[in-house]
């Protein structure tokens, strides 16, 4: 008689369970949870940027996280690291080639074109915040999922725009308590770029060893500017001797750039002329800039943000009319890291006005109604209705630094009263339950804040 299969089945289940138990639960490389304790930094950054956007008349836009891969290939550039190595790009169930957005500018320009924003008074000023994705080698300050604050001014070619953008970012950093400096350069117009590229190719061809020439054959042919911001040590050594773009700018480009610098002088914004700053995205023309902490001006990995003018992107994406534009992106994780280093916001605690404590089931039911009443009247209130012991409720009230604790017991419920205690002075009083919100606002919370 064949043996029943029961035992085999049991064995398989046990093996699968064991395997599951042994597998470490973790986030993907370069992607992080943002825990409740860190949220104060995030809301600080977001609140401040919403304020600034309001003051400078930028409207919020939100674009999808997924877009056609081609949008980024055409805008950020085929030869860029972002497209070559870092795009999270895949084919979906409908056989479409799509990508997680590695930056916002391309999506915002796509939205501008799609929604006919060229027909409203120009410029169109837009801002956003959100997650971006780049498959980079994770290291300090470099994540695979990170957040940016992004500002764009579309439909205006005047150099005052770049100065205003730099001014806005500078003001933002100042309000956060960070002292930054901006590195600026001009990449000129598309007309003067070929001459400069030719000069760069000639320089690198002579200065490079044969093996380097071989390694960077593609860049030398397609985009020699990229050699200037390479992290390769050999190339960095050659950088100082390389021809500088400022010597190749045509008159219009020079005037444009010097006008930006004059505005920066007027606004008293500290900047460094940075002739080798080319940025890693292909769409830039004229002014480009990057923000660094004042103390670490040349740290190559620590730019807190960057941006520039990109007058040709719209046509690259199919617009029939030119849309001159400029913008910047700021790395939120990097900004938060600097706030932490400076010990900023560390002591910032959530302010709780009132903790509602209860003893006994009847009191708990009444306390739940009271909680809603206080909350609806704008008082910040906290509870722990799952706990019965007064001691553990008071411990929590202490921990969250509640100004006032309200204690509701059986006796108070039957007499329609409640005990108010000021946690700092220890002063307490029994008052009528129905007047509690007014009483708190009039005599207790106000008294405490003075
Ligand atoms: P980006 O220089 O590629 O520019 O990025 C801007 C900022 O985002 C960087 O300076 C950095 O603070 C942060 N960032 C970039 N990659 C990472 C990463 N892997 N991990 C953490 N932070 C990162 C742009 O994205 C352009 N779209 C900016 C722009 C807007 N240009 C014109 N308009």
Tab-separated table of C-alpha atoms and ligand atoms in Angstrom:
chain	number	residue	atom	x	y	z
A	1	UNK	CA	0.000	0.000	0.000
A	2	UNK	CA	1.460	3.433	-0.935
A	3	UNK	CA	2.418	5.619	1.970
A	4	UNK	CA	0.308	8.741	2.513
A	5	UNK	CA	2.005	11.937	1.181
A	6	UNK	CA	1.173	13.895	4.290
A	7	UNK	CA	4.636	13.810	5.842
A	8	UNK	CA	6.386	15.116	2.673
A	9	UNK	CA	3.998	18.033	2.481
A	10	UNK	CA	4.688	18.931	6.078
A	11	UNK	CA	8.437	18.866	5.449
A	12	UNK	CA	8.130	21.283	2.505
A	13	UNK	CA	6.067	23.739	4.541
A	14	UNK	CA	8.587	23.675	7.346
A	15	UNK	CA	11.474	24.322	4.941
A	16	UNK	CA	9.639	27.246	3.329
A	17	UNK	CA	8.816	28.743	6.708
A	18	UNK	CA	12.440	28.396	7.798
A	19	UNK	CA	13.662	30.064	4.629
A	20	UNK	CA	11.218	32.937	5.138
A	21	UNK	CA	12.250	33.363	8.749
A	22	UNK	CA	15.945	33.465	7.774
A	23	UNK	CA	15.489	36.200	5.157
A	24	UNK	CA	16.342	39.592	6.511
A	25	UNK	CA	13.587	42.170	6.096
A	26	UNK	CA	15.059	45.362	4.749
A	27	UNK	CA	14.562	48.284	2.372
A	28	UNK	CA	16.239	48.248	-1.040
A	29	UNK	CA	19.799	49.567	-1.223
A	30	UNK	CA	19.955	53.339	-1.213
A	31	UNK	CA	16.318	53.694	-0.134
A	32	UNK	CA	15.366	54.743	3.363
A	33	UNK	CA	12.390	54.924	5.676
A	34	UNK	CA	11.725	58.358	7.077
A	35	UNK	CA	10.769	57.617	10.664
A	36	UNK	CA	8.390	59.632	12.872
A	37	UNK	CA	11.303	61.062	14.868
A	38	UNK	CA	12.738	62.602	11.677
A	39	UNK	CA	9.499	64.089	10.410
A	40	UNK	CA	10.103	67.406	12.160
A	41	UNK	CA	12.969	68.105	9.720
A	42	UNK	CA	10.801	67.258	6.745
A	43	UNK	CA	7.849	69.382	7.804
A	44	UNK	CA	10.237	72.247	8.641
A	45	UNK	CA	11.684	72.121	5.101
A	46	UNK	CA	8.274	71.785	3.448
A	47	UNK	CA	6.569	74.516	5.476
A	48	UNK	CA	9.376	76.966	4.803
A	49	UNK	CA	9.462	76.224	1.089
A	50	UNK	CA	5.660	76.549	0.786
A	51	UNK	CA	5.948	79.966	2.477
A	52	UNK	CA	8.727	81.086	0.151
A	53	UNK	CA	6.891	79.802	-2.936
A	54	UNK	CA	3.844	81.808	-1.842
A	55	UNK	CA	5.835	84.995	-1.312
A	56	UNK	CA	7.533	84.742	-4.744
A	57	UNK	CA	4.319	83.671	-6.510
A	58	UNK	CA	5.220	80.132	-7.523
A	59	UNK	CA	2.308	77.714	-7.991
A	60	UNK	CA	2.594	74.101	-6.990
A	61	UNK	CA	2.583	71.370	-9.639
A	62	UNK	CA	2.713	67.603	-9.099
A	63	UNK	CA	3.700	65.323	-11.957
A	64	UNK	CA	3.600	61.497	-12.094
A	65	UNK	CA	6.428	59.445	-10.644
A	66	UNK	CA	6.479	57.304	-13.797
A	67	UNK	CA	6.978	58.813	-17.260
A	68	UNK	CA	8.029	57.534	-20.675
A	69	UNK	CA	11.741	56.712	-20.592
A	70	UNK	CA	12.172	58.701	-23.774
A	71	UNK	CA	11.243	61.946	-21.985
A	72	UNK	CA	14.366	61.702	-19.835
A	73	UNK	CA	16.596	60.399	-22.625
A	74	UNK	CA	15.688	63.404	-24.771
A	75	UNK	CA	15.993	65.987	-22.012
A	76	UNK	CA	18.647	64.924	-19.533
A	77	UNK	CA	20.713	63.582	-22.448
A	78	UNK	CA	21.680	60.228	-23.885
A	79	UNK	CA	25.314	60.535	-22.829
A	80	UNK	CA	24.587	61.709	-19.267
A	81	UNK	CA	25.293	59.439	-16.287
A	82	UNK	CA	21.663	59.749	-15.260
A	83	UNK	CA	20.457	58.154	-18.487
A	84	UNK	CA	23.449	55.874	-19.135
A	85	UNK	CA	23.721	54.341	-15.685
A	86	UNK	CA	21.139	55.608	-13.258
A	87	UNK	CA	17.684	55.432	-14.779
A	88	UNK	CA	15.268	52.938	-13.201
A	89	UNK	CA	13.788	52.097	-16.590
A	90	UNK	CA	11.711	49.055	-17.481
A	91	UNK	CA	9.082	47.678	-19.840
A	92	UNK	CA	5.597	47.509	-18.307
A	93	UNK	CA	2.787	45.005	-18.933
A	94	UNK	CA	1.651	47.064	-21.935
A	95	UNK	CA	5.173	46.870	-23.443
A	96	UNK	CA	5.772	50.586	-22.832
A	97	UNK	CA	9.279	51.675	-21.905
A	98	UNK	CA	8.811	53.693	-18.746
A	99	UNK	CA	11.067	55.138	-16.058
A	100	UNK	CA	10.899	56.353	-12.485
A	101	UNK	CA	11.608	60.088	-12.711
A	102	UNK	CA	15.278	60.906	-11.969
A	103	UNK	CA	14.536	64.676	-11.845
A	104	UNK	CA	11.629	67.107	-12.191
A	105	UNK	CA	12.615	69.572	-14.920
A	106	UNK	CA	11.762	67.343	-17.895
A	107	UNK	CA	8.364	66.412	-16.419
A	108	UNK	CA	7.515	70.029	-15.636
A	109	UNK	CA	8.411	71.150	-19.156
A	110	UNK	CA	6.343	68.255	-20.535
A	111	UNK	CA	3.402	69.411	-18.392
A	112	UNK	CA	3.891	73.030	-19.559
A	113	UNK	CA	3.698	71.900	-23.204
A	114	UNK	CA	0.869	69.364	-22.650
A	115	UNK	CA	-1.376	71.834	-20.857
A	116	UNK	CA	-0.802	74.778	-23.180
A	117	UNK	CA	0.755	76.876	-20.425
A	118	UNK	CA	2.429	78.963	-23.132
A	119	UNK	CA	-0.951	80.631	-23.688
A	120	UNK	CA	-1.197	82.231	-20.252
A	121	UNK	CA	0.792	85.337	-19.223
A	122	UNK	CA	4.495	84.491	-19.036
A	123	UNK	CA	6.554	83.544	-17.138
A	124	UNK	CA	4.871	80.534	-15.585
A	125	UNK	CA	6.419	79.961	-12.161
A	126	UNK	CA	6.080	76.442	-10.789
A	127	UNK	CA	7.465	74.526	-7.842
A	128	UNK	CA	7.231	71.035	-6.463
A	129	UNK	CA	8.710	68.642	-3.925
A	130	UNK	CA	8.863	64.870	-4.059
A	131	UNK	CA	10.789	61.674	-4.568
A	132	UNK	CA	13.243	61.049	-7.365
A	133	UNK	CA	15.067	57.864	-8.306
A	134	UNK	CA	18.621	57.350	-9.533
A	135	UNK	CA	20.385	54.001	-9.528
A	136	UNK	CA	23.620	55.453	-8.161
A	137	UNK	CA	26.227	53.738	-6.027
A	138	UNK	CA	24.870	54.503	-2.557
A	139	UNK	CA	27.250	56.481	-0.363
A	140	UNK	CA	27.064	59.410	1.958
A	141	UNK	CA	24.746	62.002	0.418
A	142	UNK	CA	23.844	59.767	-2.513
A	143	UNK	CA	20.666	57.717	-2.377
A	144	UNK	CA	18.690	55.770	-4.940
A	145	UNK	CA	15.447	57.301	-3.744
A	146	UNK	CA	15.790	60.890	-2.592
A	147	UNK	CA	13.720	64.058	-2.386
A	148	UNK	CA	14.120	67.398	-4.109
A	149	UNK	CA	12.615	70.816	-3.840
A	150	UNK	CA	12.328	72.106	-7.384
A	151	UNK	CA	11.598	75.602	-8.752
A	152	UNK	CA	11.146	76.435	-12.433
A	153	UNK	CA	10.450	79.693	-14.291
A	154	UNK	CA	9.157	78.936	-17.788
A	155	UNK	CA	8.657	81.324	-20.705
A	156	UNK	CA	11.196	84.038	-19.842
A	157	UNK	CA	14.725	84.490	-21.137
A	158	UNK	CA	15.777	87.562	-19.159
A	159	UNK	CA	18.936	87.013	-17.042
A	160	UNK	CA	17.118	88.486	-14.055
A	161	UNK	CA	15.368	85.098	-13.780
A	162	UNK	CA	18.554	83.214	-12.875
A	163	UNK	CA	19.469	85.908	-10.336
A	164	UNK	CA	15.996	85.695	-8.790
A	165	UNK	CA	16.160	81.902	-8.630
A	166	UNK	CA	19.569	81.997	-6.954
A	167	UNK	CA	18.228	84.642	-4.598
A	168	UNK	CA	15.193	82.500	-3.671
A	169	UNK	CA	17.346	79.439	-2.924
A	170	UNK	CA	19.822	81.565	-0.982
A	171	UNK	CA	17.003	83.083	1.093
A	172	UNK	CA	15.625	79.612	1.758
A	173	UNK	CA	18.972	78.337	3.034
A	174	UNK	CA	19.332	81.441	5.192
A	175	UNK	CA	15.901	80.910	6.718
A	176	UNK	CA	16.800	77.306	7.495
A	177	UNK	CA	19.905	78.570	9.290
A	178	UNK	CA	22.442	77.372	6.691
A	179	UNK	CA	25.158	79.547	5.245
A	180	UNK	CA	25.738	78.687	1.605
A	181	UNK	CA	27.745	79.989	-1.287
A	182	UNK	CA	26.868	79.598	-4.934
A	183	UNK	CA	29.266	78.470	-7.657
A	184	UNK	CA	28.333	79.928	-11.039
A	185	UNK	CA	29.404	79.480	-14.627
A	186	UNK	CA	28.035	80.052	-18.094
A	187	UNK	CA	27.801	77.360	-20.747
A	188	UNK	CA	26.941	79.998	-23.333
A	189	UNK	CA	24.638	79.680	-26.286
A	190	UNK	CA	24.510	76.664	-28.590
A	191	UNK	CA	26.276	78.812	-31.187
A	192	UNK	CA	29.462	79.314	-29.167
A	193	UNK	CA	29.523	75.821	-27.641
A	194	UNK	CA	30.986	73.987	-30.718
A	195	UNK	CA	34.122	76.163	-30.710
A	196	UNK	CA	34.669	75.482	-27.036
A	197	UNK	CA	34.050	71.763	-27.462
A	198	UNK	CA	36.616	71.680	-30.239
A	199	UNK	CA	39.156	73.417	-28.006
A	200	UNK	CA	38.441	70.919	-25.226
A	201	UNK	CA	38.846	67.921	-27.534
A	202	UNK	CA	42.158	69.268	-28.813
A	203	UNK	CA	43.360	69.882	-25.264
A	204	UNK	CA	42.364	66.468	-23.931
A	205	UNK	CA	43.664	64.610	-26.965
A	206	UNK	CA	47.098	66.113	-26.359
A	207	UNK	CA	47.058	65.935	-22.550
A	208	UNK	CA	45.582	62.455	-22.077
A	209	UNK	CA	47.494	59.199	-21.961
A	210	UNK	CA	46.549	56.617	-24.595
A	211	UNK	CA	44.622	54.490	-22.076
A	212	UNK	CA	42.620	57.494	-20.825
A	213	UNK	CA	41.872	58.492	-24.389
A	214	UNK	CA	40.553	55.013	-24.980
A	215	UNK	CA	38.475	55.037	-21.777
A	216	UNK	CA	36.865	58.371	-22.604
A	217	UNK	CA	36.576	57.907	-26.358
A	218	UNK	CA	32.791	58.319	-26.284
A	219	UNK	CA	32.871	61.517	-24.189
A	220	UNK	CA	35.616	62.980	-26.362
A	221	UNK	CA	33.428	62.416	-29.379
A	222	UNK	CA	29.971	63.208	-28.030
A	223	UNK	CA	30.231	65.442	-25.007
A	224	UNK	CA	33.749	66.561	-24.016
A	225	UNK	CA	32.256	68.960	-21.415
A	226	UNK	CA	31.522	65.917	-19.296
A	227	UNK	CA	35.274	65.351	-18.887
A	228	UNK	CA	35.440	68.549	-16.846
A	229	UNK	CA	33.218	67.285	-14.040
A	230	UNK	CA	34.469	63.706	-14.081
A	231	UNK	CA	35.293	62.090	-10.735
A	232	UNK	CA	38.221	60.269	-12.326
A	233	UNK	CA	41.408	61.378	-10.522
A	234	UNK	CA	43.502	61.514	-13.705
A	235	UNK	CA	40.954	63.748	-15.376
A	236	UNK	CA	40.643	65.980	-12.337
A	237	UNK	CA	44.387	66.593	-12.527
A	238	UNK	CA	44.058	67.673	-16.149
A	239	UNK	CA	41.140	69.966	-15.431
A	240	UNK	CA	43.102	73.007	-14.272
A	241	UNK	CA	44.931	73.300	-17.587
A	242	UNK	CA	41.807	72.924	-19.716
A	243	UNK	CA	40.508	75.831	-21.814
A	244	UNK	CA	37.831	77.860	-20.051
A	245	UNK	CA	34.419	78.427	-21.526
A	246	UNK	CA	34.331	82.096	-20.571
A	247	UNK	CA	37.016	82.709	-23.216
A	248	UNK	CA	34.729	81.221	-25.863
A	249	UNK	CA	31.449	82.987	-25.054
A	250	UNK	CA	29.945	85.130	-27.820
A	251	UNK	CA	29.005	88.716	-27.001
A	252	UNK	CA	25.351	87.975	-26.200
A	253	UNK	CA	26.267	85.117	-23.888
A	254	UNK	CA	28.857	87.275	-22.124
A	255	UNK	CA	26.355	90.091	-21.626
A	256	UNK	CA	23.761	87.611	-20.345
A	257	UNK	CA	26.190	86.097	-17.849
A	258	UNK	CA	27.649	89.366	-16.603
A	259	UNK	CA	24.136	90.732	-16.109
A	260	UNK	CA	23.322	87.777	-13.854
A	261	UNK	CA	26.499	88.453	-11.861
A	262	UNK	CA	25.661	92.142	-11.521
A	263	UNK	CA	22.250	91.269	-10.099
A	264	UNK	CA	23.913	88.872	-7.649
A	265	UNK	CA	26.260	91.681	-6.581
A	266	UNK	CA	23.276	93.992	-6.079
A	267	UNK	CA	21.527	91.344	-3.981
A	268	UNK	CA	24.757	90.757	-2.022
A	269	UNK	CA	24.739	87.036	-2.693
A	270	UNK	CA	28.174	85.450	-2.227
A	271	UNK	CA	29.261	83.563	-5.353
A	272	UNK	CA	32.352	81.971	-6.855
A	273	UNK	CA	33.082	81.968	-10.550
A	274	UNK	CA	33.548	78.312	-11.325
A	275	UNK	CA	34.797	77.862	-14.920
A	276	UNK	CA	34.732	74.066	-14.817
A	277	UNK	CA	31.161	73.787	-13.541
A	278	UNK	CA	29.252	72.082	-16.363
A	279	UNK	CA	26.540	70.090	-14.490
A	280	UNK	CA	25.602	66.534	-15.300
A	281	UNK	CA	22.498	67.210	-17.368
A	282	UNK	CA	22.608	68.043	-21.084
A	283	UNK	CA	19.834	70.597	-21.335
A	284	UNK	CA	21.640	73.632	-19.916
A	285	UNK	CA	22.485	76.803	-21.836
A	286	UNK	CA	23.958	80.029	-20.404
A	287	UNK	CA	23.989	80.234	-16.588
A	288	UNK	CA	24.565	77.142	-14.427
A	289	UNK	CA	24.982	77.149	-10.662
A	290	UNK	CA	25.392	74.942	-7.606
A	291	UNK	CA	25.000	75.575	-3.880
A	292	UNK	CA	27.531	74.443	-1.302
A	293	UNK	CA	27.902	74.957	2.404
A	294	UNK	CA	30.171	77.952	2.856
A	295	UNK	CA	32.703	75.827	4.725
A	296	UNK	CA	33.081	73.165	2.053
A	297	UNK	CA	32.960	75.134	-1.166
A	298	UNK	CA	34.757	72.600	-3.326
A	299	UNK	CA	33.408	69.353	-1.906
A	300	UNK	CA	32.524	67.560	-5.124
A	301	UNK	CA	29.866	65.310	-3.591
A	302	UNK	CA	28.146	67.707	-1.343
A	303	UNK	CA	26.214	70.116	-3.537
A	304	UNK	CA	23.046	70.997	-1.682
A	305	UNK	CA	21.423	71.951	-4.949
A	306	UNK	CA	21.948	73.078	-8.479
A	307	UNK	CA	20.274	74.442	-11.533
A	308	UNK	CA	20.512	76.725	-14.496
A	309	UNK	CA	18.969	77.963	-17.705
A	310	UNK	CA	17.674	75.498	-20.281
A	311	UNK	CA	16.337	77.509	-23.234
A	312	UNK	CA	16.345	74.646	-25.742
A	313	UNK	CA	14.618	71.904	-23.785
A	314	UNK	CA	11.081	72.735	-24.948
A	315	UNK	CA	11.994	72.386	-28.629
A	316	UNK	CA	13.963	69.230	-27.852
A	317	UNK	CA	10.689	67.817	-26.486
A	318	UNK	CA	8.707	68.839	-29.553
A	319	UNK	CA	7.451	72.352	-28.777
A	320	UNK	CA	6.952	74.374	-31.970
A	321	UNK	CA	7.829	77.600	-30.180
A	322	UNK	CA	10.894	78.283	-28.045
A	323	UNK	CA	10.302	78.344	-24.294
A	324	UNK	CA	13.258	79.953	-22.528
A	325	UNK	CA	13.369	78.662	-18.958
A	326	UNK	CA	15.497	78.252	-15.839
A	327	UNK	CA	15.223	76.513	-12.500
A	328	UNK	CA	16.900	74.708	-9.649
A	329	UNK	CA	16.645	71.538	-7.571
A	330	UNK	CA	17.685	71.219	-3.919
A	331	UNK	CA	18.464	67.865	-2.290
A	332	UNK	CA	16.300	67.569	0.816
A	333	UNK	CA	18.223	64.694	2.448
A	334	UNK	CA	21.487	66.625	2.069
A	335	UNK	CA	19.928	69.752	3.576
A	336	UNK	CA	18.582	67.744	6.511
A	337	UNK	CA	22.024	66.181	7.045
A	338	UNK	CA	23.487	69.710	7.357
A	339	UNK	CA	20.742	70.792	9.767
A	340	UNK	CA	21.580	67.781	11.926
A	341	UNK	CA	25.307	68.465	11.810
A	342	UNK	CA	24.598	71.992	13.005
A	343	UNK	CA	22.351	70.635	15.790
A	344	UNK	CA	19.485	72.662	14.343
A	345	UNK	CA	15.941	71.636	15.339
A	346	UNK	CA	17.241	69.011	17.770
A	347	UNK	CA	15.291	70.377	20.709
A	348	UNK	CA	12.181	71.037	18.722
A	349	UNK	CA	9.374	69.068	20.395
A	350	UNK	CA	5.760	68.685	19.461
A	351	UNK	CA	3.831	71.098	21.714
A	352	UNK	CA	0.953	69.455	23.555
A	353	UNK	CA	-1.388	71.803	25.421
A	354	UNK	CA	-3.601	69.357	27.247
A	355	UNK	CA	-3.449	65.684	28.207
A	356	UNK	CA	-6.787	64.074	29.045
A	357	UNK	CA	-6.474	61.341	31.706
A	358	UNK	CA	-9.317	59.141	32.902
A	359	UNK	CA	-9.966	56.611	35.651
A	360	UNK	CA	-12.693	54.009	35.156
A	361	UNK	CA	-14.877	53.009	32.250
A	362	UNK	CA	-17.518	55.712	32.691
A	363	UNK	CA	-14.872	58.397	32.884
A	364	UNK	CA	-13.171	57.006	29.770
A	365	UNK	CA	-16.410	57.317	27.781
A	366	UNK	CA	-16.884	60.908	28.923
A	367	UNK	CA	-13.190	61.683	28.313
A	368	UNK	CA	-13.497	60.535	24.694
A	369	UNK	CA	-16.229	63.136	24.111
A	370	UNK	CA	-14.199	65.762	25.926
A	371	UNK	CA	-11.168	65.025	23.740
A	372	UNK	CA	-13.223	65.725	20.602
A	373	UNK	CA	-14.674	68.899	22.095
A	374	UNK	CA	-11.220	70.321	22.925
A	375	UNK	CA	-9.742	69.270	19.598
A	376	UNK	CA	-12.572	70.947	17.660
A	377	UNK	CA	-11.884	74.144	19.615
A	378	UNK	CA	-8.284	74.267	18.429
A	379	UNK	CA	-6.587	73.001	21.604
A	380	UNK	CA	-3.767	70.515	20.985
A	381	UNK	CA	-4.762	67.501	23.010
A	382	UNK	CA	-3.440	64.022	23.700
A	383	UNK	CA	-4.720	60.895	25.435
A	384	UNK	CA	-4.005	57.276	26.162
A	385	UNK	CA	-7.490	55.827	26.588
A	386	UNK	CA	-6.198	52.269	26.343
A	387	UNK	CA	-4.482	52.650	29.746
A	388	UNK	CA	-6.442	52.402	33.005
A	389	UNK	CA	-3.704	53.318	35.461
A	390	UNK	CA	-3.434	57.029	36.204
A	391	UNK	CA	0.295	56.636	36.864
A	392	UNK	CA	1.099	55.446	33.352
A	393	UNK	CA	-1.113	58.153	31.832
A	394	UNK	CA	0.712	60.838	33.822
A	395	UNK	CA	4.067	59.385	32.767
A	396	UNK	CA	3.097	59.875	29.144
A	397	UNK	CA	1.781	63.388	29.835
A	398	UNK	CA	5.180	64.201	31.346
A	399	UNK	CA	7.041	62.673	28.441
A	400	UNK	CA	5.190	64.751	25.861
A	401	UNK	CA	5.613	67.835	28.065
A	402	UNK	CA	1.878	68.572	28.247
A	403	UNK	CA	1.223	71.940	29.882
A	404	UNK	CA	-2.023	70.864	31.492
A	405	UNK	CA	-3.437	67.507	32.546
A	406	UNK	CA	-7.186	67.050	32.935
A	407	UNK	CA	-8.184	64.210	35.239
A	408	UNK	CA	-11.617	62.711	35.024
A	409	UNK	CA	-12.660	60.053	37.581
A	410	UNK	CA	-15.904	58.397	38.614
A	411	UNK	CA	-16.606	61.105	41.189
A	412	UNK	CA	-16.008	63.962	38.726
A	413	UNK	CA	-18.263	62.366	36.103
A	414	UNK	CA	-21.127	62.034	38.567
A	415	UNK	CA	-20.660	65.651	39.720
A	416	UNK	CA	-20.068	67.025	36.190
A	417	UNK	CA	-16.693	68.426	37.191
A	418	UNK	CA	-13.061	67.857	36.195
A	419	UNK	CA	-9.662	68.349	37.789
A	420	UNK	CA	-7.213	70.673	36.035
A	421	UNK	CA	-3.520	70.424	36.867
A	422	UNK	CA	-0.753	72.714	35.669
A	423	UNK	CA	2.166	70.333	35.194
A	424	UNK	CA	4.890	72.887	35.786
A	425	UNK	CA	3.584	74.651	38.902
A	426	UNK	CA	1.568	71.731	40.286
A	427	UNK	CA	-1.374	74.100	40.856
A	428	UNK	CA	-4.691	72.309	40.512
A	429	UNK	CA	-8.349	73.113	40.653
A	430	UNK	CA	-11.724	71.450	40.205
A	431	UNK	CA	-13.955	73.188	37.663
A	432	UNK	CA	-17.314	72.540	35.992
A	433	UNK	CA	-16.935	70.109	33.109
A	434	UNK	CA	-19.143	72.084	30.728
A	435	UNK	CA	-16.976	75.212	31.029
A	436	UNK	CA	-13.650	73.449	30.628
A	437	UNK	CA	-12.691	74.659	27.129
A	438	UNK	CA	-13.346	78.319	27.997
A	439	UNK	CA	-11.667	77.905	31.376
A	440	UNK	CA	-8.550	76.433	29.772
A	441	UNK	CA	-8.271	79.141	27.145
A	442	UNK	CA	-9.058	81.973	29.549
A	443	UNK	CA	-7.134	81.081	32.681
A	444	UNK	CA	-4.789	78.178	32.145
A	445	UNK	CA	-3.252	77.933	28.710
A	446	UNK	CA	-2.999	81.699	28.342
A	447	UNK	CA	-1.521	82.038	31.813
A	448	UNK	CA	1.127	79.432	30.964
A	449	UNK	CA	2.187	81.047	27.673
A	450	UNK	CA	2.798	84.478	29.201
B	1	LIG	P1	20.904	67.811	-9.930
B	1	LIG	O1	22.167	68.565	-9.733
B	1	LIG	O2	20.991	66.501	-10.612
B	1	LIG	O3	19.919	68.786	-10.718
B	1	LIG	O4	20.205	67.609	-8.529
B	1	LIG	C1	19.961	68.677	-7.657
B	1	LIG	C2	20.286	68.283	-6.233
B	1	LIG	O5	19.610	67.088	-5.871
B	1	LIG	C3	21.755	67.956	-5.985
B	1	LIG	O6	22.519	69.112	-5.804
B	1	LIG	C4	21.658	67.134	-4.706
B	1	LIG	O7	21.527	67.978	-3.577
B	1	LIG	C5	20.377	66.373	-4.908
B	1	LIG	N1	20.675	65.013	-5.391
B	1	LIG	C6	20.961	64.628	-6.654
B	1	LIG	N2	21.173	63.309	-6.704
B	1	LIG	C7	21.031	62.840	-5.458
B	1	LIG	C8	21.119	61.540	-4.859
B	1	LIG	N3	21.386	60.448	-5.586
B	1	LIG	N4	20.904	61.422	-3.524
B	1	LIG	C9	20.609	62.515	-2.771
B	1	LIG	N5	20.514	63.762	-3.280
B	1	LIG	C10	20.709	63.926	-4.603
B	1	LIG	C11	18.674	68.436	-11.137
B	1	LIG	O8	18.074	67.466	-10.784
B	1	LIG	C12	18.053	69.481	-12.045
B	1	LIG	N6	16.759	68.966	-12.502
B	1	LIG	C13	17.912	70.794	-11.308
B	1	LIG	C14	17.260	71.837	-12.161
B	1	LIG	C15	15.999	72.304	-12.044
B	1	LIG	N7	17.814	72.442	-13.200
B	1	LIG	C16	16.943	73.274	-13.719
B	1	LIG	N8	15.828	73.177	-13.041
